Coordinates of C-alpha atoms (C1' of nucleotides) in Angstrom, one line a residue:
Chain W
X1 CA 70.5 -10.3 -59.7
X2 CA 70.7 -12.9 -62.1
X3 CA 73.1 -14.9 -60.5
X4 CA 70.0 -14.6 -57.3
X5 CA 67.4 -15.7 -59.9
X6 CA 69.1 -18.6 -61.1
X7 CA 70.7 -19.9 -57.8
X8 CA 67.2 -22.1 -56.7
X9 CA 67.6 -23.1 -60.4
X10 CA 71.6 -24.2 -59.6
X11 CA 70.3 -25.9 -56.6
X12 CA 67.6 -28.0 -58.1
X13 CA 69.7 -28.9 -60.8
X14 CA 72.3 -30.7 -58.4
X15 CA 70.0 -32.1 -56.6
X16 CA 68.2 -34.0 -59.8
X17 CA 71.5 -35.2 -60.7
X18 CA 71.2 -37.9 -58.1
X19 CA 68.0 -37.8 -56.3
X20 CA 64.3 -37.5 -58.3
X21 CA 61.9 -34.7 -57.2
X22 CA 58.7 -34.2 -57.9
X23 CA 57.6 -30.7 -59.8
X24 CA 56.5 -29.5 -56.8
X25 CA 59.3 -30.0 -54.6
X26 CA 61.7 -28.9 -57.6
X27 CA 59.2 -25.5 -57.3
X28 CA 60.3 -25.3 -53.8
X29 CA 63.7 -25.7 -54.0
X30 CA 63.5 -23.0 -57.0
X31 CA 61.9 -20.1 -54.9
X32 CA 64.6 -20.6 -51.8
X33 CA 65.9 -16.8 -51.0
X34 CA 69.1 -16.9 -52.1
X35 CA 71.5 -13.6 -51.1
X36 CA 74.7 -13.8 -53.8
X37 CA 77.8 -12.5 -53.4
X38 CA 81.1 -12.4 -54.8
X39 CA 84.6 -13.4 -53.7
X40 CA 88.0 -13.2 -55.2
X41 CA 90.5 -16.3 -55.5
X42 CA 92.0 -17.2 -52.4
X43 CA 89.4 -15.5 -50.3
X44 CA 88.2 -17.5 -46.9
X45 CA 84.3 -17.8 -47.0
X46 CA 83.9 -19.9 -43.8
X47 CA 86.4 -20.5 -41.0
X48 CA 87.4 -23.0 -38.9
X49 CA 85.8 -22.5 -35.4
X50 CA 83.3 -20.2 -36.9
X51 CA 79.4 -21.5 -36.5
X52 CA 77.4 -20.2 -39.7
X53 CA 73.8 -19.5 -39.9
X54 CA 74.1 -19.9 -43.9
X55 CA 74.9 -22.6 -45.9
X56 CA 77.0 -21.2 -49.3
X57 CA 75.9 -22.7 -52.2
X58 CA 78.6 -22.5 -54.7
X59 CA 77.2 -20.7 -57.8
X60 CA 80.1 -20.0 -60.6
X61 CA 83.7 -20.5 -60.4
X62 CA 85.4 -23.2 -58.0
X63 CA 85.6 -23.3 -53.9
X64 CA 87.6 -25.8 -51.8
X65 CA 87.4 -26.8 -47.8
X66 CA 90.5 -26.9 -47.0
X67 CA 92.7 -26.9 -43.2
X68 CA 96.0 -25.9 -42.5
X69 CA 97.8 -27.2 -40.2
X70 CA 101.0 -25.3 -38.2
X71 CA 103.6 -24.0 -40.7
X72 CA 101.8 -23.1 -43.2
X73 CA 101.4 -26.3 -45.2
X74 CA 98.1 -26.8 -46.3
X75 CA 95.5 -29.5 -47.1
X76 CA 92.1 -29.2 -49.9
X77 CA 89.7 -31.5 -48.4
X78 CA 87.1 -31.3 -51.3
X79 CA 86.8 -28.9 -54.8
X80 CA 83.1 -27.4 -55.5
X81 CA 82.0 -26.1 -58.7
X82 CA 78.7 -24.7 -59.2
X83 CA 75.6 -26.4 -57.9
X84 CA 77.5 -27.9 -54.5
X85 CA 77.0 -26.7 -50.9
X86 CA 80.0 -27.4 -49.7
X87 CA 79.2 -26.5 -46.1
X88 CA 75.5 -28.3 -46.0
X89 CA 76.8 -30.1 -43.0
X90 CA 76.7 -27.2 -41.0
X91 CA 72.9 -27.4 -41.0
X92 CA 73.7 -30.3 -37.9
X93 CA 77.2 -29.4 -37.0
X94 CA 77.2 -26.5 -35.2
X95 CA 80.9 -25.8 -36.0
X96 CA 83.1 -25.9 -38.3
X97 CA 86.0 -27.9 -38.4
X98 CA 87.5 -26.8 -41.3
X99 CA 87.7 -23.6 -43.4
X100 CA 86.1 -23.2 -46.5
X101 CA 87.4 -20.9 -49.5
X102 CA 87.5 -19.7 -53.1
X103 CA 90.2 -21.2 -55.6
X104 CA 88.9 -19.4 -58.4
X105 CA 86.9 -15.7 -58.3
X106 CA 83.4 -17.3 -57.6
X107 CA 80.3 -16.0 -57.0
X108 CA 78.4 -17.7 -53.8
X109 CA 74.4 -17.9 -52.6
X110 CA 73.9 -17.8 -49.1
X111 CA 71.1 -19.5 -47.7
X112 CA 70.4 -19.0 -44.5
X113 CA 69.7 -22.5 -42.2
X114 CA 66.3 -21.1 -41.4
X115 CA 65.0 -21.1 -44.8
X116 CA 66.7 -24.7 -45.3
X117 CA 65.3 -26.0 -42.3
X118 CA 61.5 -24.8 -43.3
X119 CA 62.5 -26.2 -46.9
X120 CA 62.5 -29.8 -45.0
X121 CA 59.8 -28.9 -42.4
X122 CA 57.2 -28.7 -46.1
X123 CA 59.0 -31.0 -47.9
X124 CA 60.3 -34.0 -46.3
X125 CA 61.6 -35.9 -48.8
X126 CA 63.7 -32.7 -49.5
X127 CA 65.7 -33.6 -45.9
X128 CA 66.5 -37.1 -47.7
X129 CA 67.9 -35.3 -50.7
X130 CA 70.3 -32.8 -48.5
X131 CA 70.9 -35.8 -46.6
X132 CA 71.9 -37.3 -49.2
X133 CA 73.9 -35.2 -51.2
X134 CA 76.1 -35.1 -47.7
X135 CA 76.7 -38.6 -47.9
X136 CA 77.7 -38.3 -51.5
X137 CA 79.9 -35.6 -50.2
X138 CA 81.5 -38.1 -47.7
X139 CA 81.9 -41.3 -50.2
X140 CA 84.3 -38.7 -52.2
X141 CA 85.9 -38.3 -48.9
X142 CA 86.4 -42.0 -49.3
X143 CA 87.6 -41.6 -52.5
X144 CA 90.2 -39.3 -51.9
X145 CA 91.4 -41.3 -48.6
X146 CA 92.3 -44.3 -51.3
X147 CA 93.9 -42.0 -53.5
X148 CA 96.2 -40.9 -51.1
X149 CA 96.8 -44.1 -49.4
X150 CA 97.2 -46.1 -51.7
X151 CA 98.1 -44.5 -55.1
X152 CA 101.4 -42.5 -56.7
X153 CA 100.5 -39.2 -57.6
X154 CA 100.1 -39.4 -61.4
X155 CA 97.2 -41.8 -60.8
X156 CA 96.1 -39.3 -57.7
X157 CA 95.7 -36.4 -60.1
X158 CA 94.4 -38.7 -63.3
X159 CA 92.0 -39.6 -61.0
X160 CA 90.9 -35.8 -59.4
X161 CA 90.6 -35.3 -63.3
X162 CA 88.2 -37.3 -64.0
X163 CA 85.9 -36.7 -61.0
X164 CA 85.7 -33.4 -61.6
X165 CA 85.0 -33.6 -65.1
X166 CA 82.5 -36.3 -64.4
X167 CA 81.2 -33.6 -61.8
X168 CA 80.7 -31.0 -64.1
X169 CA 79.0 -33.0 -66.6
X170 CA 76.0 -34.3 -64.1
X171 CA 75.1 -30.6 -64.0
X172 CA 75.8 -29.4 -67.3
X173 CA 79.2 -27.2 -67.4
X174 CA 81.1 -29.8 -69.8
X175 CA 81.4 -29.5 -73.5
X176 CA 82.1 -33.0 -75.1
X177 CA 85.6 -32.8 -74.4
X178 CA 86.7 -29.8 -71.7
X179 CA 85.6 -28.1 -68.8
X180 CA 86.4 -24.7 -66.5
X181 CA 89.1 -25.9 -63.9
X182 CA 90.4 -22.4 -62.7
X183 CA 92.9 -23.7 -60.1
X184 CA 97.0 -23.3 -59.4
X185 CA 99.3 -26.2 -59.5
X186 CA 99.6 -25.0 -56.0
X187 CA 96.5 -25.7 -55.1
X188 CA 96.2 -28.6 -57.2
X189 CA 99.1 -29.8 -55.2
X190 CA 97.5 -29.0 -52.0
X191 CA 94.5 -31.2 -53.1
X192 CA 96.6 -34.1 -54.0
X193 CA 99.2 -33.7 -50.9
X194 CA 101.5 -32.6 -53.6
X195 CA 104.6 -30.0 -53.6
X196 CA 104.0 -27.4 -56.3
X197 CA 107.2 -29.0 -58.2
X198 CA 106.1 -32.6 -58.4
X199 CA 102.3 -31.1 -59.4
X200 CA 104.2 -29.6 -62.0
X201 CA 106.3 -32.6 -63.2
X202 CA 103.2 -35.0 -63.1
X203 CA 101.2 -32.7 -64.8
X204 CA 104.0 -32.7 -67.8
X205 CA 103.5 -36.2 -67.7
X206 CA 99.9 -36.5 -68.5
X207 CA 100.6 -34.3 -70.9
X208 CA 103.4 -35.9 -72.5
X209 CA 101.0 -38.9 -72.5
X210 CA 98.9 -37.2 -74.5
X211 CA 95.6 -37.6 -72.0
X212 CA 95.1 -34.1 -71.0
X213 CA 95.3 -30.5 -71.5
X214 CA 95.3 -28.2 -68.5
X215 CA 95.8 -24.3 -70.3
X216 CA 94.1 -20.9 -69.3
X217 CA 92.3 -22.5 -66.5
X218 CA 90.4 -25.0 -68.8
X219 CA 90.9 -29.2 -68.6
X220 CA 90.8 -31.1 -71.9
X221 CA 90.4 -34.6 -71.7
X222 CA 92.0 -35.7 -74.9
X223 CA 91.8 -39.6 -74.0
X224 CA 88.9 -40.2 -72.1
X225 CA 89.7 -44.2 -71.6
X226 CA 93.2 -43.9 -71.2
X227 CA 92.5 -40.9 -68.4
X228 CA 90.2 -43.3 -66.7
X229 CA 92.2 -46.2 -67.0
X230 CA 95.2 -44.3 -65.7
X231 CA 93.3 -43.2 -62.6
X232 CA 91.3 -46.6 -62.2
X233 CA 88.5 -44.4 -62.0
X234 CA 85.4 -45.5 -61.2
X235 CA 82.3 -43.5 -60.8
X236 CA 80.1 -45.9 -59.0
X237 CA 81.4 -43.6 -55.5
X238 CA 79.5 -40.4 -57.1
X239 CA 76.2 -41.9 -56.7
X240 CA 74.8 -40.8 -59.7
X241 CA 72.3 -43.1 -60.3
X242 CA 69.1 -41.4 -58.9
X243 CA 68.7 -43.8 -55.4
X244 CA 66.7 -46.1 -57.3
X245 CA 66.7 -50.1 -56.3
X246 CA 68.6 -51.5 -59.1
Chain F
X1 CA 70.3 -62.6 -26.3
X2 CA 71.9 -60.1 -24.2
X3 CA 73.5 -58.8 -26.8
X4 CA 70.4 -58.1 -28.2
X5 CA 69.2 -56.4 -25.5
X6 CA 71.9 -54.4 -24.8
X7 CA 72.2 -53.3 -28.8
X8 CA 69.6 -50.5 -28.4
X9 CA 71.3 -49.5 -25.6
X10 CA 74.7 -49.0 -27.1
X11 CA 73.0 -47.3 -30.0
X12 CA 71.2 -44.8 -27.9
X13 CA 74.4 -44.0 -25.6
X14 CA 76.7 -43.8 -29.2
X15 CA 73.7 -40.9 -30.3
X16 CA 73.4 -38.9 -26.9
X17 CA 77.4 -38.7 -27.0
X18 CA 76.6 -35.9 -29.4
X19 CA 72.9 -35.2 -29.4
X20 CA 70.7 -34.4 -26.3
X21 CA 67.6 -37.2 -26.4
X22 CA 64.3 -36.9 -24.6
X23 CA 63.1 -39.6 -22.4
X24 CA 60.7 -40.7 -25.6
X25 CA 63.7 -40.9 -28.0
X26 CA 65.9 -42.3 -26.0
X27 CA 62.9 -45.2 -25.1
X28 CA 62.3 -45.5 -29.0
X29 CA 65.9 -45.9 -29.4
X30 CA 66.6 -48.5 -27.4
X31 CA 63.7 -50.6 -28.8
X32 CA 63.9 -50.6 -31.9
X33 CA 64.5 -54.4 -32.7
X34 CA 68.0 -56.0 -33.9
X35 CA 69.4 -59.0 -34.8
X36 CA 72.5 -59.9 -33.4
X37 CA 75.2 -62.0 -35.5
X38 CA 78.8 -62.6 -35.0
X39 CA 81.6 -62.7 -37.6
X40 CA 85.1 -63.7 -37.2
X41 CA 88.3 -61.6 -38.0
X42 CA 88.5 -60.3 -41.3
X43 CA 85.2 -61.8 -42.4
X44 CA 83.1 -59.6 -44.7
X45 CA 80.0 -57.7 -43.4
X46 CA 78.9 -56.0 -46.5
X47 CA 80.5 -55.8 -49.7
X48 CA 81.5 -53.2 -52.4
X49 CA 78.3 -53.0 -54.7
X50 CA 75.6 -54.4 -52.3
X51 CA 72.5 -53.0 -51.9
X52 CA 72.0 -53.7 -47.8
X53 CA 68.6 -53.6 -46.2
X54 CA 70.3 -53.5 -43.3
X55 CA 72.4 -51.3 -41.4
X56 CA 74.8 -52.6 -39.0
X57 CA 75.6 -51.5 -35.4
X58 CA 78.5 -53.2 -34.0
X59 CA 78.0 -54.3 -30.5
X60 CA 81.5 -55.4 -29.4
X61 CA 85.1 -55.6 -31.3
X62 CA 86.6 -53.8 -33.9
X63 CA 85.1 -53.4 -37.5
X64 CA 86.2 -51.3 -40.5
X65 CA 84.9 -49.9 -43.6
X66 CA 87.9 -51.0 -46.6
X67 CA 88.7 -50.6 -50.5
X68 CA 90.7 -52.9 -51.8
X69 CA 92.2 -51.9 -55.2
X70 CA 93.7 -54.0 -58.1
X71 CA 96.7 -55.7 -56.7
X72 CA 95.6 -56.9 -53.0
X73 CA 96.4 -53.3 -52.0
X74 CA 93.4 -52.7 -49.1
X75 CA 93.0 -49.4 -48.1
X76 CA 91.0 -49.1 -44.7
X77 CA 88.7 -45.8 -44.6
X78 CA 87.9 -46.0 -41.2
X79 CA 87.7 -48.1 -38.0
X80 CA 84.3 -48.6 -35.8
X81 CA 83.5 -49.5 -32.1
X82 CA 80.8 -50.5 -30.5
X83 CA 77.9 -47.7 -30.3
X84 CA 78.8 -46.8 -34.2
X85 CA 76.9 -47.6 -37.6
X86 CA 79.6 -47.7 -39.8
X87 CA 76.9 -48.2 -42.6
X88 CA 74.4 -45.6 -42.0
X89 CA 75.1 -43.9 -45.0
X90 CA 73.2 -46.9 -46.8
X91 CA 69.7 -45.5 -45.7
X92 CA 70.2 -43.1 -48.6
X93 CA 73.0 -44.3 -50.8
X94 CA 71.5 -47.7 -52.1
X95 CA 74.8 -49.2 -53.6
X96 CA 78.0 -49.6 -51.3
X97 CA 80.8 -47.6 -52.3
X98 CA 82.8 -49.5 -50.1
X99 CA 82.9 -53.1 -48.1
X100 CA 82.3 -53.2 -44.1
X101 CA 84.4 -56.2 -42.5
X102 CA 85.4 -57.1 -38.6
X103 CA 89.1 -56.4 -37.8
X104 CA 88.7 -58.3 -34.7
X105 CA 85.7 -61.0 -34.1
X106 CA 83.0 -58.8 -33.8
X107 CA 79.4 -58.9 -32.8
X108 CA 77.0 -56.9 -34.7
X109 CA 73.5 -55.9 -35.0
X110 CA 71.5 -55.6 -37.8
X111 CA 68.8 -53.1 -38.1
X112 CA 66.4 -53.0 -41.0
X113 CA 66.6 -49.7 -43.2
X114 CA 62.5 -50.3 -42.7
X115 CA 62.6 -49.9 -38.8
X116 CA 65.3 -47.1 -38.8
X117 CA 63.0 -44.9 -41.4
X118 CA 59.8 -45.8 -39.0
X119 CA 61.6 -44.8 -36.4
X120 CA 62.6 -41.5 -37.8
X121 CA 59.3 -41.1 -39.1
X122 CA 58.2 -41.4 -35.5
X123 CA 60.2 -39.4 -33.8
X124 CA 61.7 -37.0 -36.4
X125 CA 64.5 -35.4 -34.4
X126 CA 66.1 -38.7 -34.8
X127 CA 66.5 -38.2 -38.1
X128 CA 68.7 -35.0 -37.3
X129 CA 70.8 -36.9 -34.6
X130 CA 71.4 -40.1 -37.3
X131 CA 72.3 -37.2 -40.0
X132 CA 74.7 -35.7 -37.6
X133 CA 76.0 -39.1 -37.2
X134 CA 76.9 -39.5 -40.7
X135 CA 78.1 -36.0 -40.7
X136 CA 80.4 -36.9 -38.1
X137 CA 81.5 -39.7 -39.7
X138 CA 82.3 -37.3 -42.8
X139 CA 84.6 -35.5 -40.3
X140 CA 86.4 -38.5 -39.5
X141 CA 87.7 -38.8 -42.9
X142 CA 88.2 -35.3 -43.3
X143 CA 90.7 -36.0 -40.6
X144 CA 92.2 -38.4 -42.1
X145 CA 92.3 -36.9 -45.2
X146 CA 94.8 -34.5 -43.2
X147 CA 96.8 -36.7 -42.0
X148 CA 97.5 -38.9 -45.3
X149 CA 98.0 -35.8 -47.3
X150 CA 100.3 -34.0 -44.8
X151 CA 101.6 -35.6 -41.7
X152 CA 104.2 -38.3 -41.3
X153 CA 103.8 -42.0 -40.3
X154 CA 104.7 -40.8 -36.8
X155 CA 102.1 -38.3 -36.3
X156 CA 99.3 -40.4 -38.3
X157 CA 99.6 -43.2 -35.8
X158 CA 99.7 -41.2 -33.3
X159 CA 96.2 -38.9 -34.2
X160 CA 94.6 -42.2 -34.7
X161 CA 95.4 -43.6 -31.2
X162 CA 94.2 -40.2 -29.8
X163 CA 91.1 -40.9 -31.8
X164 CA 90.4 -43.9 -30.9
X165 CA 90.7 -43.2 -27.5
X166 CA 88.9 -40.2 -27.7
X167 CA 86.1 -41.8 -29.0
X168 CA 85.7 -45.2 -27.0
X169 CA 86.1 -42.7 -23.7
X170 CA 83.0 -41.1 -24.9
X171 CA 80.6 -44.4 -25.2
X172 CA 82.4 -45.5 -21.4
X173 CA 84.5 -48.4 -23.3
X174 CA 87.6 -46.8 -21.5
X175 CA 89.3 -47.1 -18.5
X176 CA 91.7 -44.4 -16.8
X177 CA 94.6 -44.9 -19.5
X178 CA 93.9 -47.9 -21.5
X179 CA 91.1 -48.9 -23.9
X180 CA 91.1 -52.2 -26.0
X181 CA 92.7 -52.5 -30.0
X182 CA 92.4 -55.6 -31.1
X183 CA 94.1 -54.8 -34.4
X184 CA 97.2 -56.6 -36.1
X185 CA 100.2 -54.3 -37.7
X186 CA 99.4 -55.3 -40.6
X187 CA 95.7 -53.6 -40.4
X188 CA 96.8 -51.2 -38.7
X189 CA 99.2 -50.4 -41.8
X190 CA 96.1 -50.7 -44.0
X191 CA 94.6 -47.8 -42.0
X192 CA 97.5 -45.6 -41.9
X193 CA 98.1 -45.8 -45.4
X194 CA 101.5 -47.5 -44.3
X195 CA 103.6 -51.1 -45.0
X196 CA 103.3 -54.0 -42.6
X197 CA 107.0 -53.0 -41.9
X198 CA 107.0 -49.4 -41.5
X199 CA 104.2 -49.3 -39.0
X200 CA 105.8 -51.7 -36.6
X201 CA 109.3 -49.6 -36.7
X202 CA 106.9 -46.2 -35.9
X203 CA 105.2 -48.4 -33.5
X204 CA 108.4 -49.3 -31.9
X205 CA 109.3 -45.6 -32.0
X206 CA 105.8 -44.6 -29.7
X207 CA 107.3 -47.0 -27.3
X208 CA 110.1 -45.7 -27.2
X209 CA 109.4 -42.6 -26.6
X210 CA 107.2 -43.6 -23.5
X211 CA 103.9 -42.4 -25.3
X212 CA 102.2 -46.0 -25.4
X213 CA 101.9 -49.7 -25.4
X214 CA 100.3 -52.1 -27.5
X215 CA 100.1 -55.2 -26.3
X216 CA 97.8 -58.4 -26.3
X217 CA 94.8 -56.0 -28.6
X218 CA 94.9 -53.2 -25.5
X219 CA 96.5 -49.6 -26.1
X220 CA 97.6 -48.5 -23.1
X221 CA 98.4 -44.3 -23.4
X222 CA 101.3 -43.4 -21.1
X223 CA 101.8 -39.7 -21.8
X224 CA 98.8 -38.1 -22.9
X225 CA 99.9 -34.9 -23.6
X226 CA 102.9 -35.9 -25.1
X227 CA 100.8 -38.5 -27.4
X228 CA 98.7 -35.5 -28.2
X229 CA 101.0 -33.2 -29.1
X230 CA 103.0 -35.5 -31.4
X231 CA 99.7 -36.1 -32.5
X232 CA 98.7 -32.8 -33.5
X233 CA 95.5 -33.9 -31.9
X234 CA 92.3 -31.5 -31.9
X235 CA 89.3 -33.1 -31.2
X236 CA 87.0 -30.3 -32.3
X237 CA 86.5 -32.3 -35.4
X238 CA 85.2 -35.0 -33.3
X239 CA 81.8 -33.0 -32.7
X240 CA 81.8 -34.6 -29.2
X241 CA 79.7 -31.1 -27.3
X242 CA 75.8 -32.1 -28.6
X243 CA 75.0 -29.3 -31.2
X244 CA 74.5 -26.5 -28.4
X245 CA 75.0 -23.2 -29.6
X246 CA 78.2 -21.9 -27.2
Chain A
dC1 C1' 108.3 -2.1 -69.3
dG2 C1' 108.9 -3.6 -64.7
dT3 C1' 107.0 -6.6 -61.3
dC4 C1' 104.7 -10.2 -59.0
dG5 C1' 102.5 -14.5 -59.1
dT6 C1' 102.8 -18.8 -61.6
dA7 C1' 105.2 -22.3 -64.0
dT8 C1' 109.4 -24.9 -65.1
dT9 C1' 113.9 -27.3 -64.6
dG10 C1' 118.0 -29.5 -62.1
dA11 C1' 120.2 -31.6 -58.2
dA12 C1' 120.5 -33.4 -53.5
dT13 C1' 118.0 -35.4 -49.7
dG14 C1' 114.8 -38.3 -47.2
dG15 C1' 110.7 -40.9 -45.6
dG16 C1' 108.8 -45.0 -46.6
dT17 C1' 108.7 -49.3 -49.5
dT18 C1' 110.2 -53.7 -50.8
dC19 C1' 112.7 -57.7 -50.5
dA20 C1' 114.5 -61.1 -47.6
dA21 C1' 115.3 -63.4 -43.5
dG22 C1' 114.6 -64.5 -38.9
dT23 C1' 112.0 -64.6 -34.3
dA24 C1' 108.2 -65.1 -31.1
dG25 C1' 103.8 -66.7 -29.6
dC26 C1' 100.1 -69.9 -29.6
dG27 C1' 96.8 -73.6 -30.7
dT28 C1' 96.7 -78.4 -32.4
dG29 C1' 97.6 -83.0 -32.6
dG30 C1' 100.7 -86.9 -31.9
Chain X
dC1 C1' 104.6 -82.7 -23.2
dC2 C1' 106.7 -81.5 -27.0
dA3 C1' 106.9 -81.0 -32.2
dC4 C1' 104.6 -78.8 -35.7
dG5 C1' 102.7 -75.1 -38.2
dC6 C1' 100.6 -71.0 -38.6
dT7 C1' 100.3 -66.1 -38.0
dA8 C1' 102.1 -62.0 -36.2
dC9 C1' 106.0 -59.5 -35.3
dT10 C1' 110.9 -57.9 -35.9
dT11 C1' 115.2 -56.5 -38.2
dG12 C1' 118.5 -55.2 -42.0
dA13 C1' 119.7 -53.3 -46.5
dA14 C1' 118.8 -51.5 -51.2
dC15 C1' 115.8 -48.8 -53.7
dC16 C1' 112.4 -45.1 -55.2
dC17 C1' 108.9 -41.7 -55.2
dA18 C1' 108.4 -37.3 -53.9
dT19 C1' 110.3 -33.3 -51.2
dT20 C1' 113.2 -29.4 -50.7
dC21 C1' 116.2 -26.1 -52.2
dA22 C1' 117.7 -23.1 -55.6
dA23 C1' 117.5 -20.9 -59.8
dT24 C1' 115.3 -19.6 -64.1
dA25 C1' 111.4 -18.5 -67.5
dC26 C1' 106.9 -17.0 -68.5
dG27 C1' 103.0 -14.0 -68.7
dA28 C1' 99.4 -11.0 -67.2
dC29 C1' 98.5 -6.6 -65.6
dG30 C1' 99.3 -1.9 -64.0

DNA sequence: CGTCGTATTGAATGGGTTCAAGTAGCGTGG
DNA sequence: CCACGCTACTTGAACCCATTCAATACGACG
């Protein structure tokens, strides 16, 4: 009910943190029909193969694409806290080639493509924002390639760290210092092609280095610069600037 | 000259490889104007933290989007043939998150970000056929994402051959069993996430398991299904069928 | 108060890197 | 026509980050 009510407002809110809309298109984004529902940790939303007629717009807690591949090891393409769509793409890809699930119990919006697809039809420059938030979507793709590629896993997971936080704070679920991160070392491994051990033992070390806590499912960032410098994390890749010409 | 004329060609063959056209789009395509321009292995297209007005279609030779980090380490995020824009993504991300540079020499043409809005404007299915473009793209590294968390050297350069082939059969830049890859080792390792050294022993160990041959820039596959399966290969995520529902 | 998922620790193994050296191929100029 | 020099490729050996296997502790919940 509530959850329903403030979805548009969810929406909207992501959408402003990198793209400028006008009150009027902000009113339409708003008033989308929104159908919420609830899924416990672990639970698959979208499959692999399937071809959905919503798009799931991630409204508390934290989701993950993710593929597995034949005995049972498992990859996390992306994490999504509240505000993303993590499955906006299916809007032009008919199917989907990955699986999308909750880490944490979230709650999730379903919207169907219909009422998306009329949202653009009234509103063009809407289409540009979704189009945009996509590509956003993809330079974190980038991101995460370089991460693996080219870095050990302490600066892997310094690095996921300060995304998410940086995430979190563009649409408001930070305080100064912490944020929700309800997530496993397992899956924390799976995101950073990890084993659960070596999550563990690098997680001790960040830790030990006094930049971070990670305790009942909530991150502190106790050394903001040193995190960052850790992680060589820059956030030029989140496009957070609004678009405009510099 | 002829490059120039063909450019609009290769663009609108690259976009009904996954997107049905009508007569008009295809015409609108294939006109819109570009400047042609040649660049010599290695040289830089587009940088890290330009703001192009431009995208860039390549027309013939091997091009790559890249991050290099601190110490000459050079991650490379993906690798582009003729037909692709590996810089559409600029239309709505102002800033580059990344550089664009040939592998091989290369011919490219630019197209203004001016002409390619007009033209959606125009014709405003194209906009859904260059979203699905960049939604394909996101795929790609999705993929790799896979295989750099979670597959060995062997398999990685294997998927990425299949790839590549893959997707040069589908723009006709294939023949039966061969296609060209005018790539070094070195690059190659950049893409794989690998050392100069390790990819040519894996290299060594495709030949000599009778999968391939790489030699003067051409791949040559020798056992498809073999290459495939040690692949791990799938090309669902390629989104090659053209958005049909099944 | 037991039990199951999660977190932690230790030890052995392994895929890939790095360092170092040597070879092959090719364009250029003497 | 051959020497030179450059780049790409190839090979061997030592090392290391991360995995795997195996066992143990914790902690929330029925």
């Amino acid at each position: 009910m509530s959850d329903s009510a403030n979805a548009g407002e969810r929406l909207a809110r992501r959408i402003e943190s990198t793209f400028r809309l006008t009150a009027e298109e902000r009113q339409a984004v708003r008033a989308v029909p929104v159908a919420a529902r609830v899924y416990e940790a672990h639970q698959d939303i979208v499959r692999e193969g399937d071809r959905p007629v919503h798009c799931c717009l991630v409204l508390s807690g934290l989701a993950c694409r993710y593929k597995s591949l034949d005995e049972g090891a498992r990859q996390i393409l992306s994490l999504h806290v509240a505000g993303d769509v993590p499955d906006l793409q299916s809007l032009h890809l008919g199917v989907m080639d990955h699986s999308l699930a909750a880490v944490s119990p979230i709650t999730a919006g379903l919207i169907t493509h219909e009422h998306v697809h009329g949202l653009i039809e009234r509103h063009p420059r809407l289409g540009a924002a979704l189009w945009r938030l996509t590509l956003i979507d993809s330079s974190i793709f980038r991101q995460w390639i370089i991460g693996l590629g080219q870095k050990d896993a302490l600066r892997r997971m310094a690095h996921l760290f300060c995304e998410l936080f940086t995430r979190m704070q563009a649409v408001g679920l930070t305080d100064a210092r912490a944020c929700p991160l309800p997530i496993t070392q397992g899956d924390l491994g799976d995101a950073l092609g990890l084993s659960a051990v070596h999550t563990n033992r690098v997680l001790q070390e960040l830790r030990a280095r006094g930049l971070i806590t990670l305790d009942r499912r909530r991150l502190t960032i106790l050394d903001w610069d040193g995190l960052r410098t850790a992680a060589e994390f820059d956030p030029l890749y989140l496009h957070q600037d609004r678009g405009e010409a510099s």
